[in-house]
Phi, psi and omega in degrees: 000130183289139178269097189249311186216139176277233185255127174251130178222140176215158184302327183283311183237103179265106178212159178253122183292342177280349187216050181302341178277353186281156178303142181266127177275130181249127167278169179300329179291319179294326178299313179302317174306313182296325179291319178295327177288324179301318184272009173244115185253063176213155186219152177221141182238118175266137188230129177209197192256321190222158163305133181095345178288330182301140173280089184299328178303309185288323179296314179299319182298314177300316183288316190256340177263306182282343183068019184279155167287123190232135183227150180243117177254105176266122183293329176238171180253022176067030187292341187268357188271201178241166188236111185270358183243351182187192190270352187293130175225171183044238184304318181290321176300326178291327175294315177300315184290330176303306189297325179298317177303316179296324173297320176297316179294334178293339182262319187270355177090003178280176170241155185248136181214157180222168164253180179275008186292135177263127175287087186281358184122181187296140176220137185279327189236142177298331184292323171294316176304307184290333176286320179290319180295334197070083186312314191296317179298309182291329175297322175295327173296323173288321172306310182298315182299325185286315179298326178278315177289325183047070177282145167284324184228145175243138178231123177266140178288323190240170183263121183284350184269000186228063182292143179091350184267355181203178178316139181301327177299320185294314178291328182296321181296323179286326178293317179293321179294318183299312181290322189289333184307319183270318183304323182303336183257004180261109184296336175280355180268115174054068183290333183298330183293338184287359175283328181244356177216195179222165178296157181203139173243108175299160183269324187215148172236130186235156169247127181280080186276172178193181182297325187306315183293340180261002177091337176195166179292326179297309183299322182290331178296324181276351189292149175287116184249022181295334181254015183252151171254149175234129182234131173277105181273002179273010182303144185257139186258094178307311183302331183261342181076016182214155169276161176302321185285337177291308179302318176299320179296319178295317182301308186292337181287001176282344181280064189285324181294347173256008177069039184265358176304119183218170177289149179284140175258154183218161177096177187291137184207130183263138178238135187244140178230132177258120180297124176258317177220156179097192185264142170283122180295148175291318175275104183286005176248006185227108185292336182263003184305136176086359179251129182292110175247018182260172176306333184292352179282350177242155182290128182085005184279340178300314181294322177297320178296319183298327175287311193282328173299321178296321177297319180299317185289327187241034186298137181257100177298326183287322185214085184293346180298336182294345180274357188299311186297322178293322181292321177299322181295314178304318184294317181298313186292325181297328180299335189276338191294148178264003176275090191299327183294304185289328180297316180294310179306304188283337170296315181297317177296312180299319180302310180301321182293320183294316177296328182286315181289344174276352179072030186276131170253117179227130184206143170228129190209154176255169174250024173229141190285337189202167177216173176245148177304138178096352179249188184243159175221141175287130178236128176263123177257118179238140176217149182208126175255123184251038178207177175272014181298140176273101184216136180242148172270105184294310179201163179222133174231146173246116194046242184261359186277120179285117173270132193279066175237111189223145167050053175262118178281127179268107177276151187306118171067020176253115186285129171261130177218142190211121176269122183240163176262119178266126177269116181266119185295148178297337183264013178290134184285153175289149183264066174256162180305124189303328183281353177252006182292334184234157181284129180261194178256184177298325192248345190222135173278144174269124184231107177283329176275102182301329176299340185270341188299128176103331183296148183279336182207169180286134180299150182296148185292327185229123180241125178270129175245122181254113177273106183268135180253108175258086176057045179091351173261115185264126184234108173291132175239130183250147175220134174292148172272126189242173173254125176235140181204181182222151172237142182302321187268356183234331186092211186280133182229134171244141176209163187307141174269126189245151174254113186229165175295166175295331175209155171227166185222150181208161172253148179293322177244138184273340172227137185237113178263124172257099188284342173219194186273005185285147179284162177234147173273112187263113179276132173243118183268113173266129177246132185268144174233028182197148179285145171055063179254141185224126179195203176231160174222137187243163173241121178266133192207166186283163190291336177265008179251157182231148168234166185272338178223134178295305184217149183224138176285156170206162179216133179233120185283319189240137178302138181099337180280162182231151176227133177258127176247134182253139177237139173271109181257131180249135178272173178281175183277333184257169180291141191201146173233133182206183177228148169241155180217147175268149179237104175271132175251112187219119174058036179082005179244155178248127184241124181234028180248153171250153176252128177240137184243129176252110190234099175231162186286336195266356181221162176294148176293136181248133176251115188243125174262125176236158172303132177274117182200164174215150174266134182246129185231123169263122178248151166254093185231150181246158174203161179228131180100161179234314195255123179245124169270140184231126179252109187289142181254245185277359178111119171202177182250014179305315175308316175298319185295318181292328181294335179292336178254022170098003182275145174262112188253134170239132179279134181261125172286114183303331175299332185267008188281128174221171171306309181294323186291333186271341189299333179286354186261142174284339177197149171240126186247143175255126179294171187292139178063026185302313181289341177276335189239347182251101187291335181295338185294337181289342177267339190252354185304318175304319183290325177298312185286327175297326179301314179294317181300331183275001179121358182269168175257121178253128177239120181249116173281172193305142167237154177277138198303128170055036180246017180257003171085183185279353184289345182242120165293321173195149179278352183246163175293337178236174181301128179209116183248123181273139182238185176264016184294140181206157177240104183275337174288109184289349176259008182298150177292139180237128180249135177274110183259348176242073187300330180274349191282145182302332178306328188246011179225342179223142349280000182244142179273124188260129178224185181306322187298333181292350182253011177267155178074016176285162184240149176057323181191168170274314182175181183202159179056053174284139169302147177240347175224139179204159183281169185292348174293336180282146167244118174285139184257322184235159173231146179199170177189154172276169185302133178068020180231162186290157179290141175236145189238008188264015188285330185212110183237142179222140180224134167296140174220108188061233182274353194239203182217147176240127185236131173243137183220130169261002179299151186268068177299330179296341174259323187279327175298309181298337178257013168080035179279117186298321184294324181299320179287329176290323178295314183290327174297322181289325175300315178290341181259008177307134174082005182242028182285348179260003177256171183291125178276129178270098183269131180284152179288131183253096182070000000 
């Protein structure tokens, strides 16, 4: 397990980030805070595009100051970003960022929701975004989120009126929210949703503005604020022992894969929200002014409120248990209300309060992290009353299975525990992220079960219901079945209990490059998730490829063990792209999944089942030179990709760089954002430039503009200014403007076909100014934009060459884009046209 974050504890939310599935212990202050929230019947929904777009200061303020039910609807899961803490990208990064959002909500008190939109990468215009996303589908998801959450107010993070001024995803989130505000109350819009929900009209729609959107604080001071509300979100909560901004800082620091860990902020801070639709509150410091947020807003609520307001007014901090009879009376009255929305929400809140003041510890867990459909699992059921409350366990069910535990009186501080056998039905679905179960499109995930759309994660497979008898009042309390264990260096840990296949298979490499006609020995790793499994494995492959064996048997004795089976795969003689996938045949079933575990300290361990496949690419590629030195930056897979085409790649420790240490390399490559994240380079830059001056080739991949600090006058030997220019359409036209330059001629001839099949983008952070020593090689542009020529620049320096490129090789090489390999090989071969070229055998 990677050591990312230790233990975060605060007075408001006492939780262990290693065991966020574990029961929460509530102090009297926590219980009182929950009662305050119980007595506020108002809700707010914050809407933006990505994880980290949310304003945790405002979410925390609405939840902890206003006591409102507060949600964050992130249209995407951040799948298209980068990962600063590990190797997860694309779908797996989306899983990690989902859990980071949930961790943030556990701190700031909000709830988390999503649409099916896939973060396909940077987009300049909302028109492009909405076309790729399938506007109609994602708009429907936003409408559904509003109908189910039923917010009184909606707050957009971005402005729908300024397309092109920010990320296209950002503006699109605001456009969809603006339209959905009225559509949610239109019975003719998405009528199928009304089978499981109802129409809803929010009262107000706001834009969370700030000076940033006006260009400067001076401009914002002059702006018309007649339609704006102003809230001081720096408020201190004496009951919680923390300020709102401290809570918000800890919440936003959960976005570790984006490098959002930061110092806590304190003190007064204003947040402005501009009214877009609805009525303007008279009190411009109160977003809920004029909206009935009392118990009187629901039928029968007045009587409930009279009870619960009294509990809040006279709360007994020394002995909260004294309020149990009153709370039980309110619970019974709440059963009678006909407002199903608030009834469901408030019953859950009230149930949690009742169990908390009763000092009840309730937990159900296994001692194994996973099981297979059709088998059994031992489940430990534990219950403890740490008060004098008279409470019985009337009955227990796990899903629909009746557990033979009846009429058990819980005695003060005497632990009840019972080990039961859980029978897992053979038709139980695997517990993988639901949005990854089916193949989606570039912009939209496929979710066949409409009930799951919007949920942050797949519901737990097994839920234990303990029907508790409080002096004749029966209250069902639910707990997910979890896996609980301990580590000597970490203590008690809880994580989800998963349902997975009996075996899974995977490839060590997700892309296999065949640089010549020779066959390769392909290892397929089979992992057992059950004892004594015996079956066969086949390799599915394209029609122009060949394998030496159709099927091979295997046997694995112990659960958790692995076995590697080898197939010899032969490529076609001509260039070709295909996929291979393993098929495990076991007990009459075919399994084509691989199991991926995401394991960090700050989020629960995630078990992800993905289609097991690898891309295979036959290239006719030439190269010059062998030994490449690679200085890793923010992290990429380029070194592994270069090894696939025969280069000997050595990772260079920046602290060891000297003139002598670099001399042995045919080229030195700096990974993405190296100058942004590797401080040591400020001491080693002169050696890198000297290496080029003495005859070497230096290749610098993209860095973010002006973020390497004052230690570098320039990262290049000549004038070079990096901008924010980028070409986001991976299919945009590319023109070769330096047709005679060796970069497009030696040792591989580059043509238009080599720019086909690129993914996510052409490139980013292109230079927009450079000295005359540089030669631009390519020109490209997005639709309706000016041509940019800074994607690939080369300059002679002394006896060698310096190359700067913003082309996204870090995305193209790991997915096997042939043209990207040829172009990168040419970059590595610069200056070697007079030495022997190593031509790969063609057929």
